[in-house]
Short mmCIF file of N, CA and C in Angstrom, two decimals:
data_model
loop_
_atom_site.label_atom_id
_atom_site.label_comp_id
_atom_site.label_asym_id
_atom_site.label_seq_id
_atom_site.Cartn_x
_atom_site.Cartn_y
_atom_site.Cartn_z
N UNK A 1 0.92 -1.12 -0.07
CA UNK A 1 -0.23 -0.14 -0.10
C UNK A 1 0.87 1.26 -0.08
N UNK A 2 1.87 1.23 0.76
CA UNK A 2 2.80 2.18 0.81
C UNK A 2 3.40 2.46 -0.64
N UNK A 3 3.85 1.62 -1.20
CA UNK A 3 4.34 1.67 -2.39
C UNK A 3 3.32 2.25 -3.64
N UNK A 4 2.18 1.90 -3.17
CA UNK A 4 1.32 2.43 -4.16
C UNK A 4 0.98 3.76 -4.24
N UNK A 5 1.03 4.37 -2.93
CA UNK A 5 0.87 5.82 -2.39
C UNK A 5 2.37 6.52 -3.00
N UNK A 6 3.40 6.04 -2.98
CA UNK A 6 4.51 6.54 -3.35
C UNK A 6 4.59 6.55 -4.98
N UNK A 7 4.18 5.51 -5.51
CA UNK A 7 3.95 5.81 -7.16
C UNK A 7 2.80 6.79 -7.53
N UNK A 8 1.83 6.60 -6.75
CA UNK A 8 0.69 8.03 -7.21
C UNK A 8 1.47 9.31 -6.79
N UNK A 9 2.22 9.32 -5.64
CA UNK A 9 2.94 10.73 -5.53
C UNK A 9 4.04 11.01 -6.54
N UNK A 10 4.68 10.03 -6.84
CA UNK A 10 5.51 10.32 -7.89
C UNK A 10 5.03 10.78 -9.48
N UNK A 11 3.85 10.04 -9.73
CA UNK A 11 3.22 10.18 -10.79
C UNK A 11 2.41 11.80 -10.85
N UNK A 12 2.01 12.20 -9.74
CA UNK A 12 1.51 13.47 -9.35
C UNK A 12 2.57 14.56 -9.65
N UNK A 13 3.81 14.48 -9.10
CA UNK A 13 5.08 15.35 -9.46
C UNK A 13 5.36 15.33 -10.98
N UNK A 14 5.16 14.23 -11.60
CA UNK A 14 5.64 14.07 -12.96
C UNK A 14 4.57 14.99 -13.72
N UNK A 15 3.51 14.80 -13.30
CA UNK A 15 2.44 15.61 -14.23
C UNK A 15 2.50 16.88 -13.79
N UNK A 16 2.84 17.42 -12.59
CA UNK A 16 2.99 18.71 -12.19
C UNK A 16 4.17 19.38 -12.86
N UNK A 17 5.23 18.71 -13.24
CA UNK A 17 6.68 19.12 -13.98
C UNK A 17 5.98 19.24 -15.51
N UNK A 18 5.05 18.25 -15.95
CA UNK A 18 4.82 18.35 -17.24
C UNK A 18 3.90 19.59 -17.51
N UNK A 19 2.74 19.83 -16.54
CA UNK A 19 2.06 20.86 -16.54
C UNK A 19 2.63 22.26 -16.44
N UNK A 20 3.65 22.30 -15.80
CA UNK A 20 4.67 23.60 -15.73
C UNK A 20 5.44 23.74 -17.13
N UNK A 21 5.68 22.70 -17.72
CA UNK A 21 6.42 22.72 -19.02
C UNK A 21 5.33 23.30 -20.06
N UNK A 22 4.23 22.54 -20.11
CA UNK A 22 3.20 22.99 -20.82
C UNK A 22 2.72 24.52 -20.86
N UNK A 23 2.65 25.01 -19.62
CA UNK A 23 2.17 26.31 -19.33
C UNK A 23 3.46 27.22 -19.68
N UNK A 24 4.68 26.90 -19.71
CA UNK A 24 5.71 27.83 -20.13
C UNK A 24 5.67 27.86 -21.65
N UNK A 25 5.55 26.61 -22.21
CA UNK A 25 5.44 26.70 -23.72
C UNK A 25 4.30 27.46 -24.38
N UNK A 26 3.17 27.24 -23.82
CA UNK A 26 2.03 28.07 -24.10
C UNK A 26 2.36 29.53 -24.03
N UNK A 27 2.90 29.90 -22.82
CA UNK A 27 3.11 31.46 -22.59
C UNK A 27 4.32 31.89 -23.84
N UNK A 28 5.19 30.99 -24.25
CA UNK A 28 6.32 31.36 -25.27
C UNK A 28 5.45 31.47 -26.48
N UNK A 29 4.66 30.71 -26.76
CA UNK A 29 3.85 30.55 -28.10
C UNK A 29 2.95 31.86 -28.19
N UNK A 30 2.50 32.29 -26.94
CA UNK A 30 1.61 33.61 -27.20
C UNK A 30 2.61 34.87 -27.06
N UNK A 31 3.63 34.72 -26.61
CA UNK A 31 4.67 35.69 -26.73
C UNK A 31 5.15 35.92 -28.21
N UNK A 32 5.31 34.76 -29.05
CA UNK A 32 5.74 34.89 -30.34
C UNK A 32 4.58 35.41 -31.23
N UNK A 33 3.35 34.94 -30.75
CA UNK A 33 2.18 35.26 -31.61
C UNK A 33 2.12 36.81 -31.62
N UNK A 34 2.17 37.39 -30.45
CA UNK A 34 2.12 38.93 -30.30
C UNK A 34 3.35 39.43 -31.08
N UNK A 35 4.34 38.89 -31.05
CA UNK A 35 5.75 39.52 -31.69
C UNK A 35 5.34 39.38 -33.38
N UNK A 36 4.79 38.53 -33.93
CA UNK A 36 4.49 38.15 -35.24
C UNK A 36 3.45 39.16 -35.56
N UNK A 37 2.37 39.41 -34.72
CA UNK A 37 1.21 40.30 -34.85
C UNK A 37 1.76 41.78 -35.17
N UNK A 38 2.71 41.97 -34.32
CA UNK A 38 3.34 43.22 -34.29
C UNK A 38 4.24 43.65 -35.72
N UNK A 39 4.90 42.44 -36.13
CA UNK A 39 5.67 42.53 -37.26
C UNK A 39 4.76 42.75 -38.49
N UNK A 40 3.73 41.95 -38.43
CA UNK A 40 2.56 42.11 -39.69
C UNK A 40 2.00 43.43 -39.59
N UNK A 41 1.69 44.02 -38.38
CA UNK A 41 1.32 45.41 -38.63
C UNK A 41 2.32 46.30 -39.03
N UNK A 42 3.60 46.21 -38.63
CA UNK A 42 4.45 47.09 -38.96
C UNK A 42 4.88 47.01 -40.59
N UNK A 43 4.72 45.68 -41.18
CA UNK A 43 4.86 45.45 -42.55
C UNK A 43 3.83 46.24 -43.16
N UNK A 44 2.61 46.06 -42.92
CA UNK A 44 1.48 46.47 -43.37
C UNK A 44 1.55 48.17 -43.47
N UNK A 45 2.19 48.72 -42.68
CA UNK A 45 2.27 50.22 -42.57
C UNK A 45 3.38 50.49 -43.33
N UNK A 46 4.42 49.72 -43.58
CA UNK A 46 5.54 49.98 -44.48
C UNK A 46 5.12 49.86 -45.83
N UNK A 47 4.15 48.88 -46.15
CA UNK A 47 3.65 48.65 -47.42
C UNK A 47 2.67 49.67 -48.10
N UNK A 48 1.94 50.30 -47.03
CA UNK A 48 1.14 51.25 -47.24
C UNK A 48 1.77 52.71 -47.60
N UNK A 49 2.93 52.77 -46.82
CA UNK A 49 3.78 53.99 -47.05
C UNK A 49 4.60 53.73 -48.42
N UNK A 50 4.98 52.70 -48.78
CA UNK A 50 5.62 52.39 -50.07
C UNK A 50 4.62 52.60 -51.13
N UNK A 51 3.47 52.21 -51.05
CA UNK A 51 2.51 52.51 -51.92
C UNK A 51 2.22 54.05 -52.14
N UNK A 52 2.01 54.91 -51.15
CA UNK A 52 1.83 56.31 -51.33
C UNK A 52 3.19 56.97 -51.78
N UNK A 53 4.31 56.38 -51.58
CA UNK A 53 5.55 56.99 -52.02
C UNK A 53 5.60 56.72 -53.56
N UNK A 54 4.98 55.35 -54.12
CA UNK A 54 5.45 55.16 -55.48
C UNK A 54 4.50 56.04 -56.26
N UNK A 55 3.13 56.09 -55.67
CA UNK A 55 2.11 57.03 -56.45
C UNK A 55 2.69 58.28 -56.36
N UNK A 56 3.33 58.81 -55.41
CA UNK A 56 4.01 60.38 -55.51
C UNK A 56 4.98 60.27 -56.56
N UNK A 57 5.90 59.31 -56.50
CA UNK A 57 6.86 59.33 -57.57
C UNK A 57 6.45 59.13 -58.91
N UNK A 58 5.53 58.43 -59.19
CA UNK A 58 4.72 58.05 -60.50
C UNK A 58 4.33 59.59 -61.12
N UNK A 59 3.59 60.19 -60.01
CA UNK A 59 3.00 61.57 -60.28
C UNK A 59 4.22 62.57 -60.77
N UNK A 60 5.22 62.64 -60.12
CA UNK A 60 6.32 63.49 -60.28
C UNK A 60 7.03 63.20 -61.57
N UNK A 61 7.26 61.79 -61.71
CA UNK A 61 7.86 61.45 -62.92
C UNK A 61 7.03 61.74 -64.17
N UNK A 62 5.64 61.50 -64.22
CA UNK A 62 4.78 62.02 -65.04
C UNK A 62 4.65 63.79 -65.46
N UNK A 63 4.90 64.25 -64.52
CA UNK A 63 4.92 65.82 -64.71
C UNK A 63 6.26 66.16 -65.18
N UNK A 64 7.39 65.50 -64.78
CA UNK A 64 8.62 65.77 -65.18
C UNK A 64 8.45 65.29 -66.78
N UNK A 65 8.14 64.19 -67.14
CA UNK A 65 8.12 63.89 -68.50
C UNK A 65 7.40 64.86 -69.29
N UNK A 66 6.14 65.26 -69.02
CA UNK A 66 5.39 66.35 -69.59
C UNK A 66 6.20 67.52 -69.77
N UNK A 67 6.82 68.09 -68.52
CA UNK A 67 7.67 69.39 -68.75
C UNK A 67 8.70 69.01 -69.75
N UNK A 68 9.38 67.98 -69.64
CA UNK A 68 10.65 67.68 -70.51
C UNK A 68 9.93 67.48 -72.01
N UNK A 69 8.98 66.96 -72.18
CA UNK A 69 8.29 66.67 -73.57
C UNK A 69 8.24 68.27 -74.16
N UNK A 70 7.46 68.98 -73.48
CA UNK A 70 7.14 70.48 -73.98
C UNK A 70 8.50 71.17 -74.28
N UNK A 71 9.44 71.26 -73.18
CA UNK A 71 10.65 71.84 -73.24
C UNK A 71 11.40 71.19 -74.62
N UNK A 72 11.41 70.07 -74.83
CA UNK A 72 12.16 69.43 -75.92
C UNK A 72 11.49 69.95 -77.28
N UNK A 73 10.07 70.01 -77.29
CA UNK A 73 9.47 70.53 -78.40
C UNK A 73 9.84 71.76 -78.64
N UNK A 74 9.65 72.76 -77.65
CA UNK A 74 10.08 74.34 -77.84
C UNK A 74 11.53 74.36 -78.33
N UNK A 75 12.32 73.65 -77.93
CA UNK A 75 13.80 73.49 -78.14
C UNK A 75 14.02 73.42 -79.68
N UNK A 76 13.17 72.20 -80.03
CA UNK A 76 13.48 71.82 -81.62
C UNK A 76 12.82 72.82 -82.52
N UNK A 77 11.70 73.49 -82.06
CA UNK A 77 10.93 74.42 -82.91
C UNK A 77 12.10 75.55 -82.98
N UNK A 78 12.59 76.06 -81.76
CA UNK A 78 13.54 77.25 -81.89
C UNK A 78 14.74 76.94 -82.85
N UNK A 79 15.39 75.95 -82.67
CA UNK A 79 16.73 75.36 -83.34
C UNK A 79 16.42 74.78 -84.81
N UNK A 80 15.40 74.46 -85.12
CA UNK A 80 15.14 73.67 -86.35
C UNK A 80 15.46 74.34 -87.32
N UNK A 81 15.11 75.74 -87.65
CA UNK A 81 15.77 76.49 -88.65
C UNK A 81 17.26 76.63 -88.79
N UNK A 82 17.85 76.54 -87.69
CA UNK A 82 19.34 76.76 -87.88
C UNK A 82 20.00 75.32 -88.11
N UNK A 83 19.20 74.32 -87.76
CA UNK A 83 19.65 72.88 -88.40
C UNK A 83 19.67 72.75 -89.79
N UNK A 84 18.46 73.32 -90.44
CA UNK A 84 18.44 73.15 -91.95
C UNK A 84 19.25 74.23 -92.61
N UNK A 85 19.64 75.37 -92.06
CA UNK A 85 20.61 76.21 -92.61
C UNK A 85 21.80 75.97 -92.76
N UNK A 86 22.36 75.02 -91.98
CA UNK A 86 23.63 74.50 -92.02
C UNK A 86 24.19 73.91 -93.11
#
């Protein structure tokens, strides 16, 4: 009988250790999930900012291309007679 009680006590200690390990691992998983969630939020914010910047850059390139195109046309009109005279 005493041996049975000792075995039960030993089993309970092992279960307590296993339960503590499980609790620690669940806590680590929760911490990793929180860190991953923060990383996803930061990535989403960076993606939105890159999208905004790319739209601004596209606008500026379009504007620059239009200005450059008008300037080139004016330049060619101004210098075209000189090119044929030579």
